[in-house]
Every structure is written in structure tokens, then in C-alpha cells.
mmCIF file of C-alpha atoms in Angstrom:
data_model
loop_
_atom_site.group_PDB
_atom_site.id
_atom_site.type_symbol
_atom_site.label_atom_id
_atom_site.label_comp_id
_atom_site.label_asym_id
_atom_site.label_seq_id
_atom_site.Cartn_x
_atom_site.Cartn_y
_atom_site.Cartn_z
ATOM 1 C CA MET A 1 33.038 120.744 -103.316
ATOM 2 C CA ARG A 2 31.085 118.262 -105.435
ATOM 3 C CA ILE A 3 34.301 116.410 -106.382
ATOM 4 C CA ARG A 4 35.286 116.032 -102.760
ATOM 5 C CA HIS A 5 31.840 114.631 -101.812
ATOM 6 C CA SER A 6 31.987 112.084 -104.651
ATOM 7 C CA ARG A 7 35.398 110.832 -103.613
ATOM 8 C CA ALA A 8 34.260 110.490 -99.973
ATOM 9 C CA ALA A 9 31.184 108.496 -100.991
ATOM 10 C CA ARG A 10 33.256 106.133 -103.156
ATOM 11 C CA THR A 11 35.713 105.593 -100.304
ATOM 12 C CA ALA A 12 32.885 104.793 -97.853
ATOM 13 C CA VAL A 13 31.337 102.263 -100.226
ATOM 14 C CA ARG A 14 34.686 100.541 -100.802
ATOM 15 C CA SER A 15 35.298 100.325 -97.039
ATOM 16 C CA LEU A 16 31.962 98.544 -96.575
ATOM 17 C CA LEU A 17 32.268 96.129 -99.512
ATOM 18 C CA LEU A 18 35.785 94.934 -98.688
ATOM 19 C CA PRO A 19 34.943 93.282 -95.302
ATOM 20 C CA LEU A 20 31.847 91.675 -96.811
ATOM 21 C CA ALA A 21 33.867 90.180 -99.636
ATOM 22 C CA VAL A 22 36.531 88.881 -97.310
ATOM 23 C CA GLY A 23 33.882 87.371 -95.000
ATOM 24 C CA GLY A 24 32.248 85.629 -97.946
ATOM 25 C CA LEU A 25 35.534 84.113 -99.059
ATOM 26 C CA LEU A 26 36.245 82.854 -95.540
ATOM 27 C CA ALA A 27 32.774 81.309 -95.259
ATOM 28 C CA VAL A 28 33.180 79.463 -98.555
ATOM 29 C CA SER A 29 36.719 78.265 -97.864
ATOM 30 C CA ALA A 30 36.133 77.205 -94.162
ATOM 31 C CA PRO A 31 35.784 73.383 -93.613
ATOM 32 C CA PRO A 32 32.458 72.030 -92.237
ATOM 33 C CA ALA A 33 32.162 71.545 -88.468
ATOM 34 C CA ALA A 34 33.012 68.048 -87.291
ATOM 35 C CA ALA A 35 29.946 65.934 -86.371
ATOM 36 C CA HIS A 36 29.743 64.304 -82.957
ATOM 37 C CA THR A 37 30.273 60.555 -82.641
ATOM 38 C CA GLU A 38 27.021 58.591 -82.384
ATOM 39 C CA LEU A 39 25.899 55.018 -81.754
ATOM 40 C CA ASN A 40 24.772 53.574 -85.077
ATOM 41 C CA GLY A 41 23.553 50.164 -83.892
ATOM 42 C CA SER A 42 23.883 47.290 -81.461
ATOM 43 C CA ASP A 43 23.801 43.509 -81.494
ATOM 44 C CA PRO A 44 21.407 42.504 -79.933
ATOM 45 C CA ALA A 45 19.343 45.439 -81.170
ATOM 46 C CA ASN A 46 17.808 47.835 -78.684
ATOM 47 C CA ASP A 47 14.564 46.421 -77.144
ATOM 48 C CA ALA A 48 15.123 43.023 -78.825
ATOM 49 C CA VAL A 49 13.406 39.943 -77.312
ATOM 50 C CA LEU A 50 15.588 36.817 -77.245
ATOM 51 C CA ASP A 51 15.190 33.173 -76.236
ATOM 52 C CA ALA A 52 18.553 33.105 -74.427
ATOM 53 C CA VAL A 53 21.323 35.415 -73.247
ATOM 54 C CA PRO A 54 23.821 36.013 -76.114
ATOM 55 C CA ARG A 55 27.499 35.224 -75.746
ATOM 56 C CA THR A 56 28.611 38.728 -76.803
ATOM 57 C CA VAL A 57 27.251 42.269 -77.089
ATOM 58 C CA THR A 58 28.575 44.514 -79.888
ATOM 59 C CA LEU A 59 28.068 48.283 -80.304
ATOM 60 C CA THR A 60 28.789 50.038 -83.612
ATOM 61 C CA PHE A 61 29.627 53.773 -83.620
ATOM 62 C CA SER A 62 29.946 56.366 -86.365
ATOM 63 C CA ASP A 63 33.710 56.875 -85.748
ATOM 64 C CA PRO A 64 36.603 54.637 -84.742
ATOM 65 C CA MET A 65 36.870 54.108 -80.993
ATOM 66 C CA SER A 66 39.868 54.241 -78.660
ATOM 67 C CA GLN A 67 40.701 50.977 -76.875
ATOM 68 C CA ALA A 68 42.146 52.816 -73.862
ATOM 69 C CA TYR A 69 38.873 54.592 -73.027
ATOM 70 C CA ALA A 70 36.241 52.004 -74.038
ATOM 71 C CA GLN A 71 33.936 51.028 -71.191
ATOM 72 C CA LEU A 72 31.052 48.593 -71.688
ATOM 73 C CA ALA A 73 28.946 46.769 -69.066
ATOM 74 C CA VAL A 74 25.899 44.474 -69.173
ATOM 75 C CA THR A 75 23.656 44.124 -66.093
ATOM 76 C CA GLY A 76 21.111 41.322 -65.625
ATOM 77 C CA PRO A 77 17.588 41.646 -64.180
ATOM 78 C CA ASP A 78 18.975 40.659 -60.764
ATOM 79 C CA GLY A 79 21.579 43.445 -60.866
ATOM 80 C CA ALA A 80 24.556 41.141 -61.473
ATOM 81 C CA ALA A 81 27.273 42.195 -63.935
ATOM 82 C CA LEU A 82 27.692 39.730 -66.830
ATOM 83 C CA GLY A 83 30.810 41.139 -68.479
ATOM 84 C CA ASP A 84 33.561 38.569 -68.989
ATOM 85 C CA GLY A 85 36.789 40.572 -69.227
ATOM 86 C CA ALA A 86 37.452 43.944 -70.863
ATOM 87 C CA PRO A 87 35.703 45.121 -74.048
ATOM 88 C CA ALA A 88 37.536 44.700 -77.340
ATOM 89 C CA VAL A 89 37.707 47.557 -79.886
ATOM 90 C CA ALA A 90 37.950 46.912 -83.625
ATOM 91 C CA GLY A 91 37.585 50.166 -85.555
ATOM 92 C CA ARG A 92 34.060 51.453 -84.990
ATOM 93 C CA GLU A 93 32.909 48.330 -83.097
ATOM 94 C CA VAL A 94 33.181 47.646 -79.348
ATOM 95 C CA THR A 95 32.482 44.041 -78.261
ATOM 96 C CA LEU A 96 32.052 42.582 -74.768
ATOM 97 C CA SER A 97 31.953 38.851 -73.993
ATOM 98 C CA LEU A 98 29.255 37.735 -71.514
ATOM 99 C CA LYS A 99 29.172 35.077 -68.842
ATOM 100 C CA GLU A 100 26.667 32.253 -69.131
ATOM 101 C CA ALA A 101 23.273 33.247 -67.704
ATOM 102 C CA ARG A 102 19.771 31.772 -67.870
ATOM 103 C CA THR A 103 17.725 34.328 -65.929
ATOM 104 C CA ALA A 104 14.755 35.668 -67.878
ATOM 105 C CA GLY A 105 14.060 39.395 -67.831
ATOM 106 C CA ARG A 106 15.452 42.712 -69.044
ATOM 107 C CA TYR A 107 19.207 43.204 -69.538
ATOM 108 C CA THR A 108 20.742 46.701 -69.655
ATOM 109 C CA VAL A 109 23.808 47.595 -71.749
ATOM 110 C CA GLY A 110 25.669 50.683 -70.539
ATOM 111 C CA TYR A 111 28.558 52.196 -72.451
ATOM 112 C CA ARG A 112 31.024 55.096 -72.195
ATOM 113 C CA VAL A 113 33.582 55.370 -74.987
ATOM 114 C CA VAL A 114 35.880 57.992 -76.514
ATOM 115 C CA SER A 115 36.367 58.233 -80.272
ATOM 116 C CA ALA A 116 39.782 58.462 -81.873
ATOM 117 C CA ASP A 117 39.379 62.252 -82.284
ATOM 118 C CA GLY A 118 38.566 62.676 -78.577
ATOM 119 C CA HIS A 119 34.747 62.882 -78.529
ATOM 120 C CA PRO A 120 33.197 61.086 -75.490
ATOM 121 C CA VAL A 121 29.987 59.146 -76.020
ATOM 122 C CA SER A 122 27.789 57.483 -73.349
ATOM 123 C CA GLY A 123 24.351 55.947 -73.214
ATOM 124 C CA THR A 124 22.352 52.749 -72.669
ATOM 125 C CA SER A 125 20.713 49.990 -74.670
ATOM 126 C CA ALA A 126 18.624 46.998 -73.560
ATOM 127 C CA PHE A 127 17.265 43.605 -74.582
ATOM 128 C CA THR A 128 14.864 41.114 -72.972
ATOM 129 C CA VAL A 129 15.159 37.346 -72.521
ATOM 130 C CA ARG A 130 11.825 35.515 -72.435
ATOM 131 C CA PRO A 131 11.227 32.668 -69.907
ATOM 132 C CA ALA A 132 12.146 29.153 -70.969
ATOM 133 C CA PRO A 133 9.201 26.846 -71.852
ATOM 134 C CA THR A 134 8.063 24.655 -68.976
ATOM 135 C CA ALA A 135 8.692 20.915 -69.178
ATOM 136 C CA PRO A 136 5.629 18.581 -69.432
ATOM 137 C CA SER A 137 4.376 17.198 -66.159
ATOM 138 C CA ALA A 138 5.596 13.726 -65.175
ATOM 139 C CA ALA A 139 2.049 12.773 -64.149
ATOM 140 C CA ALA A 140 0.796 13.143 -67.708
ATOM 141 C CA THR A 141 0.686 9.858 -69.628
ATOM 142 C CA PRO A 142 2.668 10.147 -72.870
ATOM 143 C CA SER A 143 1.047 9.024 -76.069
ATOM 144 C CA GLY A 144 1.940 5.583 -77.389
ATOM 145 C CA THR A 145 2.396 3.935 -73.977
ATOM 146 C CA THR A 146 0.968 0.454 -73.382
ATOM 147 C CA PRO A 147 -2.018 0.086 -71.034
ATOM 148 C CA PRO A 148 -1.418 -1.420 -67.594
ATOM 149 C CA ALA A 149 -1.487 -5.221 -67.389
ATOM 150 C CA THR A 150 -4.616 -6.929 -66.035
ATOM 151 C CA ALA A 151 -4.622 -8.945 -62.823
ATOM 152 C CA PRO A 152 -3.414 -12.542 -63.280
ATOM 153 C CA SER A 153 -6.059 -15.245 -63.389
ATOM 154 C CA GLY A 154 -6.426 -18.163 -60.958
ATOM 155 C CA PRO A 155 -5.432 -21.805 -61.568
ATOM 156 C CA ALA A 156 -8.622 -22.625 -63.469
ATOM 157 C CA GLY A 157 -8.372 -19.552 -65.694
ATOM 158 C CA SER A 158 -10.990 -17.571 -63.778
ATOM 159 C CA PRO A 159 -10.086 -14.032 -62.754
ATOM 160 C CA ARG A 160 -8.716 -13.685 -59.263
ATOM 161 C CA PRO A 161 -11.279 -12.018 -56.981
ATOM 162 C CA THR A 162 -10.304 -8.636 -55.735
ATOM 163 C CA GLY A 163 -10.460 -7.568 -52.110
ATOM 164 C CA THR A 164 -13.236 -5.066 -52.759
ATOM 165 C CA SER A 165 -15.782 -7.738 -53.897
ATOM 166 C CA ALA A 166 -15.691 -9.591 -50.545
ATOM 167 C CA SER A 167 -16.398 -6.575 -48.364
ATOM 168 C CA PRO A 168 -20.069 -5.569 -48.059
ATOM 169 C CA SER A 169 -21.057 -2.162 -49.276
ATOM 170 C CA PRO A 170 -22.215 0.496 -46.804
ATOM 171 C CA THR A 171 -25.713 0.423 -48.364
ATOM 172 C CA ALA A 172 -26.103 -3.298 -47.722
ATOM 173 C CA SER A 173 -24.975 -2.897 -44.107
ATOM 174 C CA LEU A 174 -27.512 -0.127 -43.556
ATOM 175 C CA SER A 175 -30.274 -2.222 -45.121
ATOM 176 C CA ARG A 176 -29.490 -5.160 -42.854
ATOM 177 C CA THR A 177 -29.432 -2.914 -39.807
ATOM 178 C CA ALA A 178 -32.803 -1.419 -40.761
ATOM 179 C CA VAL A 179 -34.368 -4.874 -41.256
ATOM 180 C CA ALA A 180 -33.047 -6.083 -37.894
ATOM 181 C CA SER A 181 -34.373 -2.967 -36.176
ATOM 182 C CA GLY A 182 -37.791 -3.446 -37.815
ATOM 183 C CA GLU A 183 -37.951 -7.078 -36.724
ATOM 184 C CA ARG A 184 -37.097 -6.118 -33.161
ATOM 185 C CA ALA A 185 -39.785 -3.399 -33.217
ATOM 186 C CA VAL A 186 -42.442 -5.838 -34.496
ATOM 187 C CA THR A 187 -41.491 -8.364 -31.802
ATOM 188 C CA SER A 188 -41.768 -5.688 -29.131
ATOM 189 C CA LEU A 189 -45.176 -4.602 -30.410
ATOM 190 C CA LYS A 190 -46.396 -8.164 -30.400
ATOM 191 C CA ALA A 191 -45.237 -8.644 -26.817
ATOM 192 C CA ILE A 192 -46.941 -5.413 -25.756
ATOM 193 C CA GLY A 193 -50.162 -6.453 -27.509
ATOM 194 C CA ILE A 194 -50.177 -9.877 -25.875
ATOM 195 C CA GLY A 195 -49.544 -8.379 -22.459
ATOM 196 C CA PHE A 196 -52.277 -5.798 -22.962
ATOM 197 C CA GLY A 197 -54.742 -8.483 -24.059
ATOM 198 C CA ILE A 198 -53.945 -10.643 -21.031
ATOM 199 C CA GLY A 199 -54.515 -7.631 -18.814
ATOM 200 C CA LEU A 200 -57.921 -6.952 -20.355
ATOM 201 C CA VAL A 201 -59.003 -10.563 -19.926
ATOM 202 C CA GLY A 202 -57.937 -10.489 -16.292
ATOM 203 C CA MET A 203 -59.863 -7.290 -15.656
ATOM 204 C CA ALA A 204 -62.987 -8.688 -17.352
ATOM 205 C CA THR A 205 -62.742 -11.901 -15.316
ATOM 206 C CA ALA A 206 -62.397 -9.938 -12.098
ATOM 207 C CA MET A 207 -65.430 -7.804 -12.944
ATOM 208 C CA VAL A 208 -67.543 -10.882 -13.707
ATOM 209 C CA VAL A 209 -66.533 -12.534 -10.468
ATOM 210 C CA THR A 210 -67.328 -9.370 -8.552
ATOM 211 C CA VAL A 211 -70.806 -9.050 -10.144
ATOM 212 C CA ARG A 212 -71.627 -12.662 -9.394
ATOM 213 C CA ARG A 213 -70.599 -12.264 -5.799
ATOM 214 C CA ARG A 214 -72.818 -9.205 -5.430
ATOM 215 C CA ARG A 215 -75.769 -11.033 -6.939
ATOM 216 C CA ARG A 216 -75.298 -13.973 -4.587
ATOM 217 C CA SER A 217 -75.107 -11.646 -1.633
ATOM 218 C CA ALA A 218 -78.293 -9.925 -2.716
ATOM 219 C CA ASP A 219 -80.090 -13.270 -3.180
ATOM 220 C CA ASP A 220 -79.018 -14.475 0.259
ATOM 221 C CA ALA A 221 -80.250 -11.231 1.827
ATOM 222 C CA GLY A 222 -83.671 -11.570 0.118
ATOM 223 C CA ARG A 223 -84.270 -15.015 1.519
#
């Protein structure tokens, strides 16, 4: 009985160890899983700030790309597509030529490609174009310019009088008007004073004449 139990135990242990050993050999000999294709970089770089729109946009991937399934588009800040023709594939790089553009703002790069081993990859990148510097105003006087020429002189060498010197200033006109008004007021006051004085003399003369007449009448009545 003991011999039978020992043989059964050995058989059970061997049946358990054999699958484990085979599984270990398969794990060691199996090749690593293939990594997915990724975008390694772009030119212009993502979130780059440029002075002008570039002539081309290039994306670099981790695996060679397939020309038949490469799609690449660049959209301006106004929503217009700037791609000039189809993208060109050279190994791991996909390049798209751009049309000439001068609009400042954010440009979006959208891509959808398929690697040579059949892995699809899609995503977006972007860059920004800063506004162009403004030109100097035409009204500003540039440095180094000659001053304006003076007015030509008269026959005798004296400067020619300008039109502004002959016209009286508003202050002088007001002063003359005030003086004329004051003179008229003084004249009016004098006339009023003379008339008032003549009136007083006439009244005094009339009163004297009246008193004398009354006295004469009283004298005549007393006689």
C-alpha cells in the first residue's frame, strides 16, 4: 500500500511540473509585443511661435509610413486649408507643402497615417504666427531731414510781411470797442448834466419871477 501511494504522489508532482516548465520555456522564447507607431516630432514644433508661415510642415514618426494612406492637412486661423498638393512620404517622415499665407494666429496640423506594418496613427499639432510689426507713421518726421525753408525776403532784403501781422488781434478790437463805448457814455452823461442844469436854472428863474410878482401885488394892495 505504501509503495502504491508513493508512486501516485510522484506521478502527481510530475504532472504539475511539466506544464509549468513548458510555459516557462514558451515565455522565454516568445518575441516581445510590437510597439504602436507614435509621432516623434514635428517641424515646426508643437506650440512653436513663428514670425511667418513656413513653406512646409514635416512630421516624424517612430516607424516608416505608407504613402498610400498618408493624410496631412494644415488649417489657418480663418479656417482655410493651406495644403499645396498631397503629402510626400520619405521613410518615417511625412511632409506637406503650404501655400503662401500672411495671416497671424494659430495654425492647426491634423494628420492620419498608416505605418508600413498596418498601424493607424492620428492626432493634431499646432503652431502660432505672431503679427507683423507695424510700419512707422508717415506723419512722423524722420531723423536727418532738413528743416523747412524760410519765407523769401523782399527786394531790400527785409523779410516779407506775413498776412497775420496786418490783421488786428481780437483783443485790440475789443479794447477799441470798449474805449468807443466809454466815450459815448461820457458824452451822454455830459449832455444829461447840461440839460439838468439848464432845467434847474429855469426853475429857479421862474420861482424868483413868481416871488417878485407876489411882492409887487402885495405892495400895490397896501397902498
